[in-house]
């Protein structure tokens, strides 16, 4: 069956942890001479399994995003949505624009520039099969649960720990149901909402290159990754 896939790209954050000057917004910060958001959009645009793209940005960035879409020829972007005050709200605003002609919703952070064909195709294929999937990598550090006052409460067995990334992909009805929960605004991971429904979430093999640009160090690291030396 030929299921239709839409990509939802939340890019309406303020990038506080990047410590940018007020007027410069994270999606438009330059990486390798190109705006950060253009990398994720380019990967989605060129993927043969993606049929449409919905992007959430801050209201003040709509003009900039439109210009970028035109400049790079991102023809699959069908909707630009105004984001909310949290990632949850931004994704929810996008989901409201996704019509019933789409069967699968793939959600990917605009702040993860190293999205590629394999990550997209794996996530879509697992969502078709299992209903919900999250891209993740095995944890490489030992993980501690910490109490108040910085004392260790216990150590978690690393073999059972994975770090969630995006893309995450879902059957449309399932992610809509998951996003209908009340009090989800603090949530930063879409698949955790599906877990709350008691539904299974499959892990899709992620990549250690698929970093999220959060701090200035990430931006430096991304420049190194772009050079292809790692
Ligand atoms: N995001 C969003 N709407 C928000 C907050 C975040 O669409 N209100 C998006 C970001 O643009 C980003 C992704 O969600 O693509 C992950 O968020 P994060 O890395 O936390 O980005 P920011 O919220 O922009 O950064 P910070 O938390 O440092 O302010
Ligand atoms: Mg944030």
mmCIF file of C-alpha atoms and ligand atoms in Angstrom:
data_model
loop_
_atom_site.group_PDB
_atom_site.id
_atom_site.type_symbol
_atom_site.label_atom_id
_atom_site.label_comp_id
_atom_site.label_asym_id
_atom_site.label_seq_id
_atom_site.Cartn_x
_atom_site.Cartn_y
_atom_site.Cartn_z
ATOM 1 C CA UNK A 1 0.000 0.000 0.000
ATOM 2 C CA UNK A 2 1.284 3.446 -0.887
ATOM 3 C CA UNK A 3 0.924 5.372 2.389
ATOM 4 C CA UNK A 4 1.409 9.143 2.243
ATOM 5 C CA UNK A 5 3.944 10.717 4.586
ATOM 6 C CA UNK A 6 4.080 14.293 5.878
ATOM 7 C CA UNK A 7 7.028 15.761 7.763
ATOM 8 C CA UNK A 8 6.426 18.148 10.668
ATOM 9 C CA UNK A 9 9.384 20.379 11.516
ATOM 10 C CA UNK A 10 9.280 22.354 14.780
ATOM 11 C CA UNK A 11 11.603 25.337 14.368
ATOM 12 C CA UNK A 12 9.931 27.937 16.557
ATOM 13 C CA UNK A 13 12.273 27.843 19.543
ATOM 14 C CA UNK A 14 14.139 30.919 20.687
ATOM 15 C CA UNK A 15 17.522 29.213 20.956
ATOM 16 C CA UNK A 16 18.205 30.566 24.433
ATOM 17 C CA UNK A 17 20.988 28.090 25.188
ATOM 18 C CA UNK A 18 22.836 29.092 22.026
ATOM 19 C CA UNK A 19 23.216 32.570 23.511
ATOM 20 C CA UNK A 20 22.618 34.430 20.258
ATOM 21 C CA UNK A 21 22.149 38.155 19.854
ATOM 22 C CA UNK A 22 18.465 38.987 20.218
ATOM 23 C CA UNK A 23 17.578 39.472 16.569
ATOM 24 C CA UNK A 24 19.335 36.362 15.259
ATOM 25 C CA UNK A 25 17.174 33.254 15.694
ATOM 26 C CA UNK A 26 18.474 29.694 15.964
ATOM 27 C CA UNK A 27 16.856 28.297 12.778
ATOM 28 C CA UNK A 28 18.682 30.988 10.781
ATOM 29 C CA UNK A 29 22.079 30.816 12.460
ATOM 30 C CA UNK A 30 24.740 29.970 9.866
ATOM 31 C CA UNK A 31 26.317 26.525 9.728
ATOM 32 C CA UNK A 32 28.814 25.998 6.934
ATOM 33 C CA UNK A 33 27.553 29.270 5.440
ATOM 34 C CA UNK A 34 23.919 28.096 5.266
ATOM 35 C CA UNK A 35 20.969 28.696 7.628
ATOM 36 C CA UNK A 36 20.628 25.813 10.119
ATOM 37 C CA UNK A 37 17.011 25.018 9.176
ATOM 38 C CA UNK A 38 17.948 24.546 5.504
ATOM 39 C CA UNK A 39 19.771 21.264 6.258
ATOM 40 C CA UNK A 40 16.781 19.369 7.688
ATOM 41 C CA UNK A 41 14.492 20.793 5.001
ATOM 42 C CA UNK A 42 16.922 19.769 2.237
ATOM 43 C CA UNK A 43 17.051 16.165 3.519
ATOM 44 C CA UNK A 44 13.243 15.996 3.680
ATOM 45 C CA UNK A 45 12.836 17.650 0.280
ATOM 46 C CA UNK A 46 15.120 15.132 -1.408
ATOM 47 C CA UNK A 47 13.664 12.067 0.328
ATOM 48 C CA UNK A 48 11.569 9.909 -1.942
ATOM 49 C CA UNK A 49 9.335 8.846 0.980
ATOM 50 C CA UNK A 50 8.297 12.380 2.049
ATOM 51 C CA UNK A 51 5.240 13.855 0.293
ATOM 52 C CA UNK A 52 4.754 17.142 2.169
ATOM 53 C CA UNK A 53 6.375 19.324 4.851
ATOM 54 C CA UNK A 54 4.800 21.535 7.539
ATOM 55 C CA UNK A 55 7.154 23.912 9.389
ATOM 56 C CA UNK A 56 6.531 25.841 12.621
ATOM 57 C CA UNK A 57 8.438 29.082 13.173
ATOM 58 C CA UNK A 58 8.052 32.171 15.331
ATOM 59 C CA UNK A 59 5.724 34.768 13.817
ATOM 60 C CA UNK A 60 8.599 37.185 13.278
ATOM 61 C CA UNK A 61 10.451 34.558 11.201
ATOM 62 C CA UNK A 62 7.728 33.770 8.670
ATOM 63 C CA UNK A 63 9.094 36.190 6.070
ATOM 64 C CA UNK A 64 12.623 34.835 6.503
ATOM 65 C CA UNK A 65 11.425 31.248 6.149
ATOM 66 C CA UNK A 66 9.429 32.074 3.008
ATOM 67 C CA UNK A 67 12.511 33.651 1.459
ATOM 68 C CA UNK A 68 14.620 30.621 2.371
ATOM 69 C CA UNK A 69 12.064 28.200 0.862
ATOM 70 C CA UNK A 70 12.126 30.188 -2.356
ATOM 71 C CA UNK A 71 15.899 30.436 -2.433
ATOM 72 C CA UNK A 72 16.497 26.707 -1.919
ATOM 73 C CA UNK A 73 13.459 25.567 -3.941
ATOM 74 C CA UNK A 74 11.819 23.557 -1.147
ATOM 75 C CA UNK A 75 8.699 22.700 -3.144
ATOM 76 C CA UNK A 76 7.369 20.150 -0.635
ATOM 77 C CA UNK A 77 6.699 22.770 2.075
ATOM 78 C CA UNK A 78 2.915 23.125 1.971
ATOM 79 C CA UNK A 79 2.304 24.971 5.239
ATOM 80 C CA UNK A 80 4.095 27.432 7.494
ATOM 81 C CA UNK A 81 2.607 27.499 10.971
ATOM 82 C CA UNK A 82 3.153 29.924 13.842
ATOM 83 C CA UNK A 83 4.793 28.047 16.703
ATOM 84 C CA UNK A 84 3.681 28.072 20.306
ATOM 85 C CA UNK A 85 5.561 28.866 23.497
ATOM 86 C CA UNK A 86 6.803 25.259 23.846
ATOM 87 C CA UNK A 87 7.903 22.575 21.359
ATOM 88 C CA UNK A 88 4.747 20.613 22.262
ATOM 89 C CA UNK A 89 2.554 23.540 21.225
ATOM 90 C CA UNK A 90 4.501 24.102 18.014
ATOM 91 C CA UNK A 91 4.129 20.454 16.976
ATOM 92 C CA UNK A 92 0.460 20.479 17.952
ATOM 93 C CA UNK A 93 -0.116 23.549 15.782
ATOM 94 C CA UNK A 94 1.485 21.698 12.857
ATOM 95 C CA UNK A 95 -0.569 18.543 13.445
ATOM 96 C CA UNK A 96 -3.744 20.632 13.182
ATOM 97 C CA UNK A 97 -2.716 21.434 9.591
ATOM 98 C CA UNK A 98 -2.138 17.817 8.594
ATOM 99 C CA UNK A 99 -5.146 16.576 6.667
ATOM 100 C CA UNK A 100 -6.542 13.019 6.442
ATOM 101 C CA UNK A 101 -4.850 12.449 3.085
ATOM 102 C CA UNK A 102 -1.652 11.706 5.061
ATOM 103 C CA UNK A 103 -1.219 8.348 6.773
ATOM 104 C CA UNK A 104 2.153 8.807 8.484
ATOM 105 C CA UNK A 105 3.587 11.854 10.304
ATOM 106 C CA UNK A 106 7.351 12.134 10.653
ATOM 107 C CA UNK A 107 8.456 14.743 13.207
ATOM 108 C CA UNK A 108 11.975 16.162 13.016
ATOM 109 C CA UNK A 109 13.603 19.028 14.940
ATOM 110 C CA UNK A 110 14.698 21.885 12.720
ATOM 111 C CA UNK A 111 17.760 22.065 14.975
ATOM 112 C CA UNK A 112 19.102 18.648 13.824
ATOM 113 C CA UNK A 113 20.980 19.323 10.576
ATOM 114 C CA UNK A 114 22.409 15.830 10.004
ATOM 115 C CA UNK A 115 19.162 14.191 8.996
ATOM 116 C CA UNK A 116 19.681 11.801 6.102
ATOM 117 C CA UNK A 117 17.899 9.438 3.739
ATOM 118 C CA UNK A 118 18.520 6.357 5.917
ATOM 119 C CA UNK A 119 17.210 7.950 9.136
ATOM 120 C CA UNK A 120 14.071 9.129 7.330
ATOM 121 C CA UNK A 121 13.393 5.847 5.528
ATOM 122 C CA UNK A 122 14.020 3.679 8.615
ATOM 123 C CA UNK A 123 11.659 5.777 10.757
ATOM 124 C CA UNK A 124 8.901 5.804 8.132
ATOM 125 C CA UNK A 125 9.176 2.086 7.514
ATOM 126 C CA UNK A 126 8.993 1.247 11.251
ATOM 127 C CA UNK A 127 6.028 3.597 11.760
ATOM 128 C CA UNK A 128 4.187 1.824 8.943
ATOM 129 C CA UNK A 129 4.895 -1.514 10.596
ATOM 130 C CA UNK A 130 4.525 -0.704 14.317
ATOM 131 C CA UNK A 131 2.512 2.531 14.459
ATOM 132 C CA UNK A 132 5.156 4.534 16.335
ATOM 133 C CA UNK A 133 8.917 4.790 16.350
ATOM 134 C CA UNK A 134 11.656 6.948 17.811
ATOM 135 C CA UNK A 135 15.179 7.275 16.446
ATOM 136 C CA UNK A 136 17.669 6.657 19.248
ATOM 137 C CA UNK A 137 21.291 5.748 19.964
ATOM 138 C CA UNK A 138 22.663 3.539 22.754
ATOM 139 C CA UNK A 139 23.918 5.563 25.726
ATOM 140 C CA UNK A 140 27.696 5.518 25.946
ATOM 141 C CA UNK A 141 28.123 7.071 29.397
ATOM 142 C CA UNK A 142 27.038 5.507 32.665
ATOM 143 C CA UNK A 143 23.799 7.114 33.814
ATOM 144 C CA UNK A 144 23.141 8.185 37.413
ATOM 145 C CA UNK A 145 19.857 9.097 39.028
ATOM 146 C CA UNK A 146 20.579 12.123 41.193
ATOM 147 C CA UNK A 147 18.663 13.419 44.181
ATOM 148 C CA UNK A 148 18.511 16.944 45.417
ATOM 149 C CA UNK A 149 21.841 18.359 46.712
ATOM 150 C CA UNK A 150 23.714 16.439 43.978
ATOM 151 C CA UNK A 151 23.907 13.061 45.724
ATOM 152 C CA UNK A 152 23.633 9.924 43.621
ATOM 153 C CA UNK A 153 20.505 7.903 44.301
ATOM 154 C CA UNK A 154 21.354 4.967 42.026
ATOM 155 C CA UNK A 155 23.088 3.877 38.835
ATOM 156 C CA UNK A 156 21.103 2.645 35.847
ATOM 157 C CA UNK A 157 22.272 -0.333 33.787
ATOM 158 C CA UNK A 158 23.526 1.325 30.602
ATOM 159 C CA UNK A 159 22.474 -1.625 28.419
ATOM 160 C CA UNK A 160 18.867 -0.535 28.867
ATOM 161 C CA UNK A 161 19.420 3.143 28.094
ATOM 162 C CA UNK A 162 18.983 4.824 24.717
ATOM 163 C CA UNK A 163 19.125 8.531 23.900
ATOM 164 C CA UNK A 164 16.112 9.729 21.916
ATOM 165 C CA UNK A 165 16.620 11.823 18.800
ATOM 166 C CA UNK A 166 14.391 12.794 15.928
ATOM 167 C CA UNK A 167 13.060 11.789 13.404
ATOM 168 C CA UNK A 168 10.170 10.112 15.142
ATOM 169 C CA UNK A 169 7.344 8.765 13.010
ATOM 170 C CA UNK A 170 3.764 7.742 13.727
ATOM 171 C CA UNK A 171 0.487 6.757 12.195
ATOM 172 C CA UNK A 172 -1.443 10.028 11.940
ATOM 173 C CA UNK A 173 -4.429 8.963 14.070
ATOM 174 C CA UNK A 174 -2.101 7.710 16.815
ATOM 175 C CA UNK A 175 0.001 10.879 17.092
ATOM 176 C CA UNK A 176 -3.137 13.033 17.003
ATOM 177 C CA UNK A 177 -4.590 11.028 19.876
ATOM 178 C CA UNK A 178 -1.297 11.275 21.778
ATOM 179 C CA UNK A 179 -1.195 15.063 21.292
ATOM 180 C CA UNK A 180 -4.767 15.414 22.573
ATOM 181 C CA UNK A 181 -3.521 14.888 26.153
ATOM 182 C CA UNK A 182 -3.911 17.651 28.673
ATOM 183 C CA UNK A 183 -0.841 19.094 30.396
ATOM 184 C CA UNK A 184 1.677 17.929 27.791
ATOM 185 C CA UNK A 185 3.260 21.306 27.235
ATOM 186 C CA UNK A 186 6.507 20.466 29.065
ATOM 187 C CA UNK A 187 7.159 17.410 26.913
ATOM 188 C CA UNK A 188 10.116 17.542 24.522
ATOM 189 C CA UNK A 189 9.772 14.054 23.034
ATOM 190 C CA UNK A 190 6.796 13.071 20.865
ATOM 191 C CA UNK A 191 7.100 9.335 21.417
ATOM 192 C CA UNK A 192 6.735 9.726 25.188
ATOM 193 C CA UNK A 193 3.152 10.866 24.558
ATOM 194 C CA UNK A 194 2.472 7.610 22.699
ATOM 195 C CA UNK A 195 3.999 5.674 25.607
ATOM 196 C CA UNK A 196 1.513 7.443 27.887
ATOM 197 C CA UNK A 197 -1.307 5.942 25.814
ATOM 198 C CA UNK A 198 0.166 2.516 26.578
ATOM 199 C CA UNK A 199 0.989 1.910 22.919
ATOM 200 C CA UNK A 200 4.265 0.316 21.738
ATOM 201 C CA UNK A 201 7.075 2.505 20.392
ATOM 202 C CA UNK A 202 9.791 0.872 18.301
ATOM 203 C CA UNK A 203 13.392 2.119 18.337
ATOM 204 C CA UNK A 204 14.850 3.115 14.975
ATOM 205 C CA UNK A 205 18.667 3.016 14.797
ATOM 206 C CA UNK A 206 19.960 6.558 15.161
ATOM 207 C CA UNK A 207 23.333 8.085 14.476
ATOM 208 C CA UNK A 208 25.846 9.774 16.785
ATOM 209 C CA UNK A 209 26.253 12.379 14.040
ATOM 210 C CA UNK A 210 22.570 13.292 14.283
ATOM 211 C CA UNK A 211 23.165 15.912 16.974
ATOM 212 C CA UNK A 212 20.818 18.690 18.008
ATOM 213 C CA UNK A 213 22.297 22.159 17.911
ATOM 214 C CA UNK A 214 21.676 23.377 21.441
ATOM 215 C CA UNK A 215 24.823 25.168 22.616
ATOM 216 C CA UNK A 216 27.750 26.959 20.960
ATOM 217 C CA UNK A 217 29.821 23.781 21.386
ATOM 218 C CA UNK A 218 27.277 21.871 19.260
ATOM 219 C CA UNK A 219 27.615 24.470 16.542
ATOM 220 C CA UNK A 220 31.434 24.095 16.526
ATOM 221 C CA UNK A 221 31.117 20.313 16.546
ATOM 222 C CA UNK A 222 28.648 20.478 13.643
ATOM 223 C CA UNK A 223 31.163 22.507 11.609
ATOM 224 C CA UNK A 224 33.686 19.698 12.158
ATOM 225 C CA UNK A 225 31.127 17.043 11.150
ATOM 226 C CA UNK A 226 30.333 19.023 8.006
ATOM 227 C CA UNK A 227 33.989 18.865 6.977
ATOM 228 C CA UNK A 228 33.540 15.115 6.845
ATOM 229 C CA UNK A 229 36.516 14.436 9.093
ATOM 230 C CA UNK A 230 34.407 12.481 11.654
HETATM 231 N N1 LIG B 1 10.831 24.382 19.231
HETATM 232 C C1 LIG B 1 9.650 24.877 18.704
HETATM 233 N N2 LIG B 1 8.856 25.692 19.464
HETATM 234 C C2 LIG B 1 9.204 26.016 20.718
HETATM 235 C C3 LIG B 1 10.395 25.505 21.278
HETATM 236 C C4 LIG B 1 11.205 24.662 20.504
HETATM 237 O O1 LIG B 1 9.313 24.599 17.546
HETATM 238 N N3 LIG B 1 8.429 26.847 21.412
HETATM 239 C C5 LIG B 1 11.716 23.576 18.365
HETATM 240 C C6 LIG B 1 13.109 24.209 18.196
HETATM 241 O O2 LIG B 1 13.070 25.214 17.196
HETATM 242 C C7 LIG B 1 13.966 23.028 17.848
HETATM 243 C C8 LIG B 1 13.288 21.865 18.563
HETATM 244 O O3 LIG B 1 11.979 22.315 18.926
HETATM 245 O O4 LIG B 1 14.019 22.768 16.459
HETATM 246 C C9 LIG B 1 14.077 21.424 19.783
HETATM 247 O O5 LIG B 1 14.124 22.488 20.715
HETATM 248 P P1 LIG B 1 15.443 23.109 21.387
HETATM 249 O O6 LIG B 1 16.651 22.450 20.886
HETATM 250 O O7 LIG B 1 15.189 23.195 22.842
HETATM 251 O O8 LIG B 1 15.471 24.554 20.713
HETATM 252 P P2 LIG B 1 15.123 25.954 21.383
HETATM 253 O O9 LIG B 1 13.900 25.803 22.225
HETATM 254 O O10 LIG B 1 15.107 26.935 20.270
HETATM 255 O O11 LIG B 1 16.418 26.198 22.289
HETATM 256 P P3 LIG B 1 16.450 26.658 23.834
HETATM 257 O O12 LIG B 1 15.688 25.581 24.595
HETATM 258 O O13 LIG B 1 17.895 26.708 24.145
HETATM 259 O O14 LIG B 1 15.776 28.001 23.903
HETATM 260 MG MG1 LIG B 2 13.911 24.524 23.980
#
